[in-house]
Amino acid sequence: MTRSSEGLSPQLHAYIVDHSTPVDSVLTDLVEETARLFPDHKGMQIGPEQGVFTTLLTRICGAREIVEVGTFTGYSSLCFARGLPDDGRLLALDISEEWTSVARRYWERAGVADKITLRIGPALESLRELPEEPRFDLAFLDADKEGYVDYWEELVPRVRPGGLILADNTLSHGRVVDTTNTSPAVQGIRDFNRRLVEDDRVTQVLLPLGDGLTLARKD
Ligand SMILES: C[S@@+](CC[C@H](N)C(=O)[O-])C[C@H]1O[C@@H](n2cnc3c(N)ncnc32)[C@H](O)[C@@H]1O
């Protein structure tokens, strides 16, 4: 796994990061601590350029209510929360107490903890417990890839018209175009990408940012 943008040389990736708003010491420390505590999972965090992009996007669209599916140690949630206004809220969904306990510490340190509500449990159940009302301005999908289509079907009705849905890893490290790869995770992403093309409720683009970041607008 990598936290670089798919298909870019390390030099070009470094150049992009160096010419975007710098990553601060809170996020740098979070990356280092995650790598130290969970070396087998450190690649699960979104990349630095994706982090800046999500903060910017949150501000550009004026989001006040965000839902995140897949929080891990908190990198992406911290970036979204930083883009929210003071009274903005982010609902973070994850299944792991252990991983999100790190997130909680970094949300405190970054001064965004009061904007974030964490719900532990299978995210599909947590989403289905929410009223089917168009409440969210922005949704971020970054959990188990086999579940992406099901998450999508729960998210779309809960995002307001004009709201955005972002989904990470939609290139699956290039494996989406490797027809010999039939792993459930890769197939889950292919099914998701195809579902969006067929879904006339949204306009979307698959951006080659990080490991593929799909940006969809509910029309
Ligand atoms: C790729 S990581 C998320 C990375 C995070 N967005 C970041 O930038 O640091 C995927 C997360 O999804 C969570 N997850 C996996 N299956 C889940 C499920 N069924 N319900 C809720 N969370 C789940 C995992 O615990 C893990 O923290």
Coordinates of N, CA and C and ligand atoms in Angstrom, one line a residue:
M1 N 0.8 -1.2 0.0 CA 0.0 0.0 0.0 C 0.9 1.2 0.0
T2 N 0.3 2.3 -0.5 CA 1.1 3.6 -0.6 C 0.2 4.8 -0.2
R3 N 0.8 5.8 0.2 CA 0.0 7.0 0.5 C 0.4 8.1 -0.6
S4 N 0.9 7.5 -1.7 CA 1.2 8.4 -2.9 C 0.1 8.4 -3.9
S5 N 0.1 9.3 -4.8 CA -0.9 9.2 -5.9 C -0.6 8.1 -6.9
E6 N -1.6 7.4 -7.3 CA -1.4 6.2 -8.1 C -0.7 6.6 -9.5
G7 N 0.4 5.9 -9.8 CA 1.0 6.1 -11.1 C 2.0 7.2 -11.2
L8 N 2.1 8.0 -10.1 CA 3.1 9.1 -10.1 C 4.4 8.6 -9.6
S9 N 5.5 9.1 -10.2 CA 6.8 8.8 -9.6 C 6.9 9.4 -8.2
P10 N 7.8 8.8 -7.3 CA 7.9 9.4 -6.0 C 8.4 10.9 -6.1
Q11 N 9.2 11.2 -7.1 CA 9.7 12.6 -7.2 C 8.5 13.5 -7.6
L12 N 7.7 13.1 -8.5 CA 6.5 14.0 -8.9 C 5.5 14.1 -7.7
H13 N 5.3 13.0 -7.0 CA 4.4 13.0 -5.9 C 4.9 14.0 -4.8
A14 N 6.2 13.9 -4.6 CA 6.9 14.9 -3.6 C 6.7 16.3 -4.1
Y15 N 6.9 16.5 -5.4 CA 6.7 17.9 -5.9 C 5.3 18.4 -5.7
I16 N 4.3 17.5 -5.9 CA 2.9 17.9 -5.7 C 2.7 18.3 -4.3
V17 N 3.1 17.5 -3.4 CA 2.9 17.7 -1.9 C 3.7 19.0 -1.6
D18 N 4.9 19.2 -2.1 CA 5.7 20.4 -1.8 C 5.0 21.7 -2.3
H19 N 4.2 21.6 -3.3 CA 3.6 22.7 -3.9 C 2.1 22.8 -3.6
S20 N 1.7 22.2 -2.5 CA 0.3 22.3 -2.0 C 0.5 22.8 -0.5
T21 N -0.6 23.2 0.1 CA -0.5 23.7 1.5 C 0.2 22.7 2.3
P22 N 1.2 23.1 3.1 CA 1.9 22.1 3.9 C 1.1 21.3 4.9
V23 N 1.5 20.1 5.1 CA 0.9 19.3 6.2 C 1.5 19.7 7.5
D24 N 0.7 20.0 8.5 CA 1.2 20.5 9.8 C 1.7 19.4 10.7
S25 N 2.2 19.8 11.9 CA 2.9 18.8 12.8 C 1.9 17.8 13.4
V26 N 0.6 18.2 13.5 CA -0.4 17.3 14.1 C -0.6 16.1 13.1
L27 N -0.7 16.4 11.9 CA -0.9 15.3 10.9 C 0.4 14.5 10.7
T28 N 1.5 15.2 10.7 CA 2.8 14.5 10.6 C 3.0 13.5 11.7
D29 N 2.7 14.0 12.9 CA 2.8 13.1 14.1 C 1.8 12.0 14.0
L30 N 0.6 12.2 13.5 CA -0.4 11.2 13.4 C 0.1 10.1 12.4
V31 N 0.7 10.5 11.4 CA 1.2 9.5 10.4 C 2.3 8.7 11.0
E32 N 3.2 9.4 11.8 CA 4.3 8.7 12.4 C 3.8 7.7 13.5
E33 N 2.9 8.2 14.3 CA 2.4 7.3 15.4 C 1.6 6.1 14.8
T34 N 0.8 6.3 13.8 CA 0.1 5.2 13.2 C 1.1 4.2 12.6
A35 N 2.1 4.6 12.0 CA 3.1 3.7 11.4 C 3.8 2.9 12.5
R36 N 4.0 3.6 13.6 CA 4.7 2.9 14.8 C 3.8 1.9 15.4
L37 N 2.5 2.3 15.6 CA 1.6 1.4 16.4 C 1.0 0.3 15.5
F38 N 0.8 0.6 14.2 CA 0.1 -0.3 13.3 C 0.8 -0.4 12.0
P39 N 2.1 -0.9 12.0 CA 2.9 -0.9 10.8 C 2.2 -1.6 9.6
D40 N 1.4 -2.6 9.9 CA 0.8 -3.4 8.7 C -0.4 -2.6 8.1
H41 N -0.8 -1.5 8.8 CA -2.0 -0.8 8.3 C -1.7 0.6 8.0
K42 N -0.5 1.1 8.0 CA -0.2 2.5 7.9 C -0.7 3.1 6.5
G43 N -0.7 2.2 5.5 CA -1.1 2.7 4.2 C -2.6 3.0 4.1
M44 N -3.3 2.7 5.1 CA -4.8 3.0 5.0 C -5.2 4.4 5.1
Q45 N -4.3 5.3 5.6 CA -4.6 6.7 5.7 C -4.7 7.3 4.3
I46 N -5.5 8.3 4.2 CA -5.5 9.0 2.9 C -4.1 9.8 2.8
G47 N -3.7 10.1 1.6 CA -2.4 10.7 1.4 C -2.5 12.2 1.7
P48 N -1.3 12.9 1.8 CA -1.2 14.3 2.2 C -2.0 15.2 1.2
E49 N -1.9 14.9 -0.1 CA -2.5 15.8 -1.1 C -4.1 15.6 -1.0
Q50 N -4.5 14.4 -0.7 CA -5.9 14.1 -0.5 C -6.4 14.9 0.7
G51 N -5.6 14.9 1.8 CA -6.0 15.6 3.0 C -6.3 17.1 2.7
V52 N -5.3 17.7 2.0 CA -5.5 19.1 1.7 C -6.8 19.3 0.8
F53 N -6.9 18.4 -0.1 CA -8.1 18.5 -1.0 C -9.4 18.4 -0.3
T54 N -9.4 17.5 0.7 CA -10.7 17.3 1.4 C -11.0 18.6 2.3
T55 N -10.0 19.1 2.9 CA -10.2 20.4 3.7 C -10.7 21.5 2.8
L56 N -10.1 21.6 1.6 CA -10.5 22.6 0.7 C -11.9 22.4 0.2
L57 N -12.2 21.2 -0.2 CA -13.5 20.9 -0.7 C -14.6 21.2 0.3
T58 N -14.3 20.8 1.5 CA -15.3 21.1 2.6 C -15.6 22.6 2.7
R59 N -14.5 23.4 2.6 CA -14.7 24.9 2.6 C -15.4 25.4 1.3
I60 N -15.0 24.8 0.2 CA -15.6 25.3 -1.1 C -17.1 25.1 -1.1
C61 N -17.5 23.9 -0.7 CA -18.9 23.6 -0.8 C -19.7 24.1 0.5
G62 N -19.0 24.7 1.5 CA -19.6 25.2 2.6 C -20.3 24.2 3.5
A63 N -19.7 23.0 3.5 CA -20.4 21.9 4.3 C -20.5 22.2 5.7
R64 N -21.6 21.8 6.3 CA -21.8 21.9 7.8 C -22.0 20.6 8.4
E65 N -22.5 19.6 7.6 CA -22.8 18.3 8.2 C -22.1 17.3 7.3
I66 N -21.2 16.5 7.9 CA -20.5 15.5 7.1 C -20.6 14.1 7.7
V67 N -20.7 13.0 6.9 CA -20.6 11.7 7.5 C -19.4 11.0 6.8
E68 N -18.6 10.3 7.7 CA -17.5 9.6 7.2 C -17.7 8.1 7.5
V69 N -17.5 7.2 6.5 CA -17.6 5.8 6.6 C -16.1 5.2 6.5
G70 N -15.5 4.9 7.7 CA -14.2 4.4 7.7 C -13.2 5.5 8.2
T71 N -12.9 5.5 9.5 CA -12.2 6.6 10.2 C -10.7 6.2 10.5
F72 N -10.5 4.9 10.9 CA -9.1 4.5 11.2 C -8.6 5.3 12.3
T73 N -7.3 5.9 12.2 CA -6.7 6.7 13.2 C -7.0 8.2 13.1
G74 N -7.9 8.5 12.1 CA -8.4 9.9 12.1 C -7.9 10.9 11.2
Y75 N -7.0 10.5 10.2 CA -6.4 11.5 9.3 C -7.5 12.2 8.5
S76 N -8.3 11.5 7.8 CA -9.3 12.1 6.9 C -10.3 12.9 7.7
S77 N -10.8 12.3 8.8 CA -11.8 13.1 9.6 C -11.2 14.4 10.1
L78 N -9.9 14.4 10.5 CA -9.3 15.6 11.0 C -9.3 16.6 9.9
C79 N -9.0 16.2 8.7 CA -8.9 17.1 7.5 C -10.3 17.7 7.2
F80 N -11.3 16.8 7.2 CA -12.7 17.3 7.0 C -13.1 18.3 8.1
A81 N -12.8 17.9 9.3 CA -13.3 18.8 10.4 C -12.6 20.1 10.4
R82 N -11.4 20.2 9.9 CA -10.7 21.5 9.8 C -11.4 22.4 8.8
G83 N -12.1 21.8 7.8 CA -12.7 22.6 6.8 C -14.1 23.1 7.2
L84 N -14.6 22.5 8.3 CA -16.0 22.8 8.8 C -16.0 24.2 9.5
P85 N -17.1 24.9 9.5 CA -17.3 26.1 10.4 C -17.4 25.6 11.8
D86 N -17.3 26.6 12.8 CA -17.3 26.3 14.2 C -18.5 25.4 14.6
D87 N -19.7 25.7 14.0 CA -20.8 24.9 14.4 C -21.1 23.7 13.5
G88 N -20.1 23.3 12.6 CA -20.2 22.2 11.8 C -20.0 20.9 12.5
R89 N -20.5 19.8 11.9 CA -20.5 18.5 12.6 C -20.0 17.4 11.6
L90 N -19.3 16.5 12.2 CA -18.9 15.3 11.4 C -19.2 14.0 12.2
L91 N -20.0 13.1 11.5 CA -20.3 11.8 12.1 C -19.3 10.8 11.6
A92 N -18.5 10.3 12.4 CA -17.5 9.3 12.0 C -17.9 7.9 12.4
L93 N -17.9 7.0 11.4 CA -18.3 5.6 11.6 C -17.2 4.7 11.4
D94 N -17.0 3.8 12.4 CA -15.9 2.8 12.2 C -16.2 1.6 13.2
I95 N -15.5 0.5 12.9 CA -15.8 -0.7 13.7 C -14.8 -0.9 14.8
S96 N -13.7 -0.2 14.7 CA -12.5 -0.5 15.6 C -12.4 0.6 16.7
E97 N -12.5 0.1 18.0 CA -12.2 0.9 19.1 C -10.7 1.3 19.2
E98 N -9.9 0.3 18.9 CA -8.5 0.4 19.0 C -7.9 1.5 18.1
W99 N -8.3 1.4 16.8 CA -7.8 2.4 15.8 C -8.3 3.8 16.1
T100 N -9.6 3.9 16.4 CA -10.2 5.2 16.6 C -9.9 5.8 17.9
S101 N -9.3 5.1 18.9 CA -8.8 5.7 20.1 C -7.6 6.6 19.8
V102 N -6.9 6.3 18.8 CA -5.8 7.2 18.3 C -6.4 8.4 17.7
A103 N -7.5 8.2 16.9 CA -8.2 9.4 16.3 C -8.6 10.4 17.3
R104 N -9.3 9.8 18.4 CA -9.8 10.7 19.4 C -8.7 11.6 20.0
R105 N -7.6 11.0 20.2 CA -6.5 11.9 20.8 C -6.1 13.0 19.9
Y106 N -6.0 12.7 18.6 CA -5.5 13.7 17.6 C -6.6 14.7 17.3
W107 N -7.9 14.3 17.4 CA -9.0 15.3 17.3 C -8.9 16.3 18.4
E108 N -8.6 15.8 19.6 CA -8.4 16.7 20.8 C -7.3 17.7 20.5
R109 N -6.2 17.1 20.1 CA -4.9 17.9 19.9 C -5.1 19.0 18.9
A110 N -5.9 18.6 17.8 CA -6.1 19.6 16.7 C -7.2 20.6 17.1
G111 N -7.9 20.4 18.2 CA -9.0 21.3 18.6 C -10.3 21.1 17.8
V112 N -10.5 19.9 17.3 CA -11.7 19.7 16.5 C -12.6 18.6 17.1
A113 N -12.2 18.1 18.3 CA -13.0 17.0 18.9 C -14.5 17.3 19.1
D114 N -14.7 18.6 19.4 CA -16.1 19.0 19.7 C -17.0 19.0 18.5
K115 N -16.4 18.9 17.3 CA -17.2 18.8 16.0 C -17.5 17.4 15.6
I116 N -16.8 16.4 16.3 CA -16.9 15.0 15.7 C -17.6 14.1 16.7
T117 N -18.6 13.3 16.2 CA -19.2 12.3 16.9 C -18.8 11.0 16.3
L118 N -18.2 10.1 17.2 CA -17.8 8.8 16.7 C -18.8 7.7 17.0
R119 N -19.2 6.9 16.1 CA -20.1 5.8 16.3 C -19.4 4.5 16.0
I120 N -19.2 3.6 17.0 CA -18.5 2.4 16.7 C -19.5 1.3 16.4
G121 N -19.2 0.5 15.4 CA -20.1 -0.6 15.0 C -20.1 -0.8 13.5
P122 N -20.7 -1.8 13.0 CA -20.8 -2.0 11.5 C -21.4 -0.7 10.9
A123 N -20.7 -0.1 9.9 CA -21.2 1.2 9.4 C -22.5 1.1 8.7
L124 N -22.7 -0.1 8.1 CA -24.0 -0.2 7.3 C -25.2 -0.1 8.3
E125 N -25.0 -0.7 9.5 CA -26.1 -0.7 10.5 C -26.2 0.8 11.0
S126 N -25.1 1.4 11.3 CA -25.1 2.8 11.8 C -25.8 3.7 10.8
L127 N -25.5 3.5 9.5 CA -26.2 4.4 8.5 C -27.7 4.1 8.4
R128 N -28.1 2.8 8.5 CA -29.5 2.5 8.4 C -30.3 3.0 9.6
E129 N -29.6 3.2 10.7 CA -30.2 3.8 11.9 C -30.5 5.3 11.7
L130 N -29.9 5.9 10.8 CA -30.1 7.3 10.6 C -31.4 7.5 9.8
P131 N -32.2 8.6 10.1 CA -33.4 8.8 9.3 C -33.0 9.0 7.8
E132 N -33.9 8.5 7.0 CA -33.6 8.6 5.5 C -34.0 10.0 5.0
E133 N -33.3 10.9 5.5 CA -33.5 12.3 5.2 C -32.3 12.9 4.6
P134 N -32.4 13.9 3.7 CA -31.2 14.5 3.0 C -30.5 15.5 3.9
R135 N -29.8 14.9 5.0 CA -29.3 15.8 6.0 C -27.8 16.2 5.7
F136 N -27.0 15.4 5.1 CA -25.6 15.6 5.0 C -25.3 16.5 3.7
D137 N -24.3 17.4 3.9 CA -23.8 18.2 2.8 C -22.6 17.4 2.1
L138 N -22.0 16.5 2.8 CA -20.8 15.8 2.2 C -20.7 14.5 2.9
A139 N -20.4 13.4 2.1 CA -20.2 12.1 2.7 C -18.9 11.6 2.1
F140 N -18.1 10.8 3.0 CA -16.8 10.3 2.6 C -16.9 8.8 2.8
L141 N -16.5 8.0 1.8 CA -16.6 6.6 1.9 C -15.2 6.0 1.8
D142 N -14.8 5.3 2.9 CA -13.4 4.8 2.9 C -13.3 3.6 3.8
A143 N -14.3 2.7 3.8 CA -14.2 1.5 4.6 C -14.0 0.2 3.8
D144 N -14.6 -0.9 4.2 CA -14.4 -2.2 3.5 C -14.9 -2.1 2.0
K145 N -14.1 -2.4 1.1 CA -14.4 -2.2 -0.3 C -15.5 -3.0 -0.8
E146 N -15.7 -4.2 -0.2 CA -16.8 -5.1 -0.6 C -18.2 -4.5 -0.3
G147 N -18.2 -3.5 0.6 CA -19.4 -2.9 1.0 C -19.8 -1.6 0.3
Y148 N -18.9 -1.2 -0.6 CA -19.1 0.2 -1.2 C -20.5 0.4 -1.8
V149 N -21.0 -0.6 -2.6 CA -22.3 -0.4 -3.2 C -23.4 -0.3 -2.2
D150 N -23.3 -1.1 -1.1 CA -24.3 -1.0 -0.1 C -24.3 0.3 0.7
Y151 N -23.0 0.7 1.0 CA -22.9 2.1 1.6 C -23.5 3.2 0.7
W152 N -23.1 3.1 -0.5 CA -23.6 4.1 -1.5 C -25.1 4.2 -1.5
E153 N -25.8 3.1 -1.5 CA -27.3 3.1 -1.5 C -27.8 3.7 -0.2
E154 N -27.1 3.6 0.9 CA -27.6 4.2 2.1 C -27.2 5.7 2.2
L155 N -26.1 6.1 1.6 CA -25.6 7.4 1.6 C -26.4 8.4 0.7
V156 N -26.7 8.0 -0.5 CA -27.3 8.9 -1.5 C -28.6 9.5 -0.9
P157 N -29.5 8.7 -0.4 CA -30.8 9.4 0.1 C -30.5 10.3 1.3
R158 N -29.4 10.2 2.0 CA -29.1 11.0 3.2 C -28.2 12.2 2.9
V159 N -27.9 12.4 1.6 CA -27.1 13.6 1.2 C -28.1 14.5 0.5
R160 N -28.0 15.8 0.8 CA -28.9 16.8 0.2 C -28.7 17.0 -1.3
P161 N -29.7 17.4 -2.1 CA -29.4 17.7 -3.5 C -28.3 18.8 -3.5
G162 N -27.4 18.6 -4.4 CA -26.3 19.5 -4.5 C -25.1 19.2 -3.6
G163 N -25.3 18.2 -2.7 CA -24.3 17.7 -1.8 C -23.3 16.8 -2.5
L164 N -22.2 16.5 -1.8 CA -21.1 15.7 -2.5 C -20.9 14.4 -1.8
I165 N -20.5 13.4 -2.5 CA -20.1 12.1 -2.0 C -18.7 11.8 -2.6
L166 N -17.7 11.6 -1.7 CA -16.4 11.2 -2.1 C -16.1 9.8 -1.7
A167 N -15.5 9.1 -2.6 CA -15.1 7.7 -2.3 C -13.6 7.4 -2.6
D168 N -12.9 6.8 -1.7 CA -11.5 6.6 -1.8 C -11.2 5.2 -2.4
N169 N -10.0 5.1 -2.9 CA -9.5 3.8 -3.4 C -10.2 3.3 -4.6
T170 N -10.8 4.1 -5.5 CA -11.6 3.7 -6.6 C -10.7 3.2 -7.8
L171 N -9.4 3.3 -7.7 CA -8.5 2.7 -8.7 C -7.9 1.4 -8.1
S172 N -8.1 1.1 -6.9 CA -7.6 -0.1 -6.2 C -6.2 -0.4 -6.7
H173 N -5.4 0.6 -6.6 CA -3.9 0.5 -6.9 C -3.7 -0.1 -8.3
G174 N -4.6 0.3 -9.2 CA -4.5 -0.1 -10.6 C -5.2 -1.5 -10.9
R175 N -5.6 -2.2 -9.9 CA -6.1 -3.5 -10.1 C -7.4 -3.6 -10.7
V176 N -8.1 -2.4 -10.8 CA -9.4 -2.4 -11.4 C -9.4 -2.8 -12.9
V177 N -8.2 -2.6 -13.5 CA -8.1 -2.9 -14.9 C -7.3 -4.2 -15.2
D178 N -7.0 -4.9 -14.1 CA -6.3 -6.2 -14.2 C -7.4 -7.3 -14.1
T179 N -7.7 -7.8 -15.3 CA -8.8 -8.8 -15.4 C -8.5 -10.1 -14.7
T180 N -7.3 -10.3 -14.4 CA -6.9 -11.6 -13.7 C -7.2 -11.5 -12.2
N181 N -7.4 -10.2 -11.7 CA -7.6 -10.0 -10.3 C -9.1 -10.0 -10.0
T182 N -9.5 -11.1 -9.3 CA -11.0 -11.2 -9.0 C -11.2 -11.2 -7.5
S183 N -10.3 -10.6 -6.8 CA -10.5 -10.6 -5.3 C -11.7 -9.8 -4.9
P184 N -12.4 -10.2 -3.8 CA -13.6 -9.5 -3.4 C -13.5 -8.0 -3.3
A185 N -12.3 -7.5 -2.8 CA -12.1 -6.1 -2.6 C -12.1 -5.4 -4.0
V186 N -11.3 -5.9 -4.9 CA -11.2 -5.3 -6.2 C -12.6 -5.4 -6.9
Q187 N -13.2 -6.5 -6.8 CA -14.5 -6.7 -7.5 C -15.5 -5.7 -6.9
G188 N -15.4 -5.5 -5.6 CA -16.3 -4.5 -4.9 C -16.1 -3.1 -5.5
I189 N -14.9 -2.7 -5.7 CA -14.6 -1.4 -6.3 C -15.1 -1.3 -7.8
R190 N -14.9 -2.4 -8.5 CA -15.4 -2.4 -9.9 C -16.9 -2.3 -9.9
D191 N -17.6 -3.0 -9.0 CA -19.1 -2.9 -9.0 C -19.5 -1.5 -8.6
F192 N -18.8 -0.9 -7.6 CA -19.1 0.4 -7.2 C -18.9 1.4 -8.4
N193 N -17.8 1.3 -9.0 CA -17.5 2.3 -10.1 C -18.6 2.1 -11.2
R194 N -19.0 0.9 -11.5 CA -20.0 0.7 -12.5 C -21.4 1.2 -12.1
R195 N -21.7 0.9 -10.8 CA -23.0 1.4 -10.2 C -23.1 2.9 -10.4
L196 N -22.0 3.6 -10.1 CA -22.1 5.1 -10.3 C -22.4 5.6 -11.7
V197 N -21.8 4.9 -12.6 CA -22.0 5.2 -14.1 C -23.5 5.1 -14.4
E198 N -24.1 4.1 -13.8 CA -25.5 3.8 -14.1 C -26.5 4.6 -13.3
D199 N -26.0 5.3 -12.3 CA -26.8 6.0 -11.3 C -27.1 7.4 -11.8
D200 N -28.4 7.7 -12.3 CA -28.7 9.0 -12.8 C -29.0 10.0 -11.7
R201 N -28.8 9.7 -10.4 CA -29.0 10.6 -9.4 C -27.8 11.5 -9.2
V202 N -26.7 11.2 -9.8 CA -25.5 11.9 -9.5 C -24.7 12.2 -10.8
T203 N -23.8 13.2 -10.7 CA -22.8 13.5 -11.7 C -21.5 13.2 -11.0
Q204 N -20.6 12.4 -11.6 CA -19.4 12.1 -10.9 C -18.1 12.0 -11.8
V205 N -17.0 12.2 -11.2 CA -15.7 12.0 -11.9 C -14.8 11.2 -11.0
L206 N -14.0 10.3 -11.6 CA -13.0 9.5 -10.9 C -11.7 10.2 -11.1
L207 N -11.2 10.9 -10.0 CA -10.0 11.6 -10.0 C -8.8 10.7 -9.7
P208 N -7.7 10.9 -10.4 CA -6.5 10.1 -10.1 C -5.7 10.7 -9.0
L209 N -6.4 11.0 -7.9 CA -5.7 11.6 -6.7 C -5.6 10.5 -5.6
G210 N -4.4 10.3 -5.1 CA -4.2 9.2 -4.2 C -4.5 7.9 -5.0
D211 N -5.2 7.0 -4.4 CA -5.5 5.7 -5.0 C -6.8 5.8 -5.8
G212 N -7.1 6.9 -6.4 CA -8.4 7.1 -7.0 C -9.4 7.7 -6.1
L213 N -9.9 8.9 -6.3 CA -10.8 9.5 -5.4 C -12.0 9.9 -6.3
T214 N -13.2 9.3 -6.1 CA -14.3 9.6 -6.9 C -15.1 10.7 -6.2
L215 N -15.4 11.7 -7.0 CA -16.2 12.9 -6.5 C -17.5 12.9 -7.2
A216 N -18.6 12.7 -6.4 CA -19.9 12.7 -7.0 C -20.8 13.8 -6.4
R217 N -21.6 14.4 -7.2 CA -22.6 15.4 -6.8 C -24.0 14.9 -6.9
K218 N -24.7 14.9 -5.9 CA -26.1 14.5 -6.0 C -26.9 15.6 -6.7
D219 N -27.5 15.3 -7.8 CA -28.2 16.3 -8.7 C -29.6 16.6 -8.2
Ligands
LIG1 C1 -8.9 2.6 4.8 S1 -9.3 2.7 6.5 C2 -9.9 4.4 6.7 C3 -8.8 5.4 6.6 C4 -9.2 6.8 7.1 N1 -10.2 7.3 6.3 C5 -8.0 7.7 7.2 O1 -7.8 8.5 6.3 O2 -7.1 7.5 8.1 C6 -10.7 1.7 6.6 C7 -11.5 1.8 8.0 O3 -12.7 1.1 7.7 C8 -13.1 0.4 8.9 N2 -14.1 -0.6 8.6 C9 -13.9 -1.7 7.9 N3 -15.0 -2.4 7.8 C10 -16.0 -1.7 8.5 C11 -17.3 -1.9 8.8 N4 -18.0 -2.9 8.4 N5 -18.0 -0.9 9.5 C12 -17.3 0.2 9.9 N6 -16.0 0.4 9.7 C13 -15.3 -0.5 9.0 C14 -11.8 -0.1 9.5 O4 -11.9 -0.4 10.9 C15 -10.8 1.0 9.1 O5 -10.6 1.9 10.2

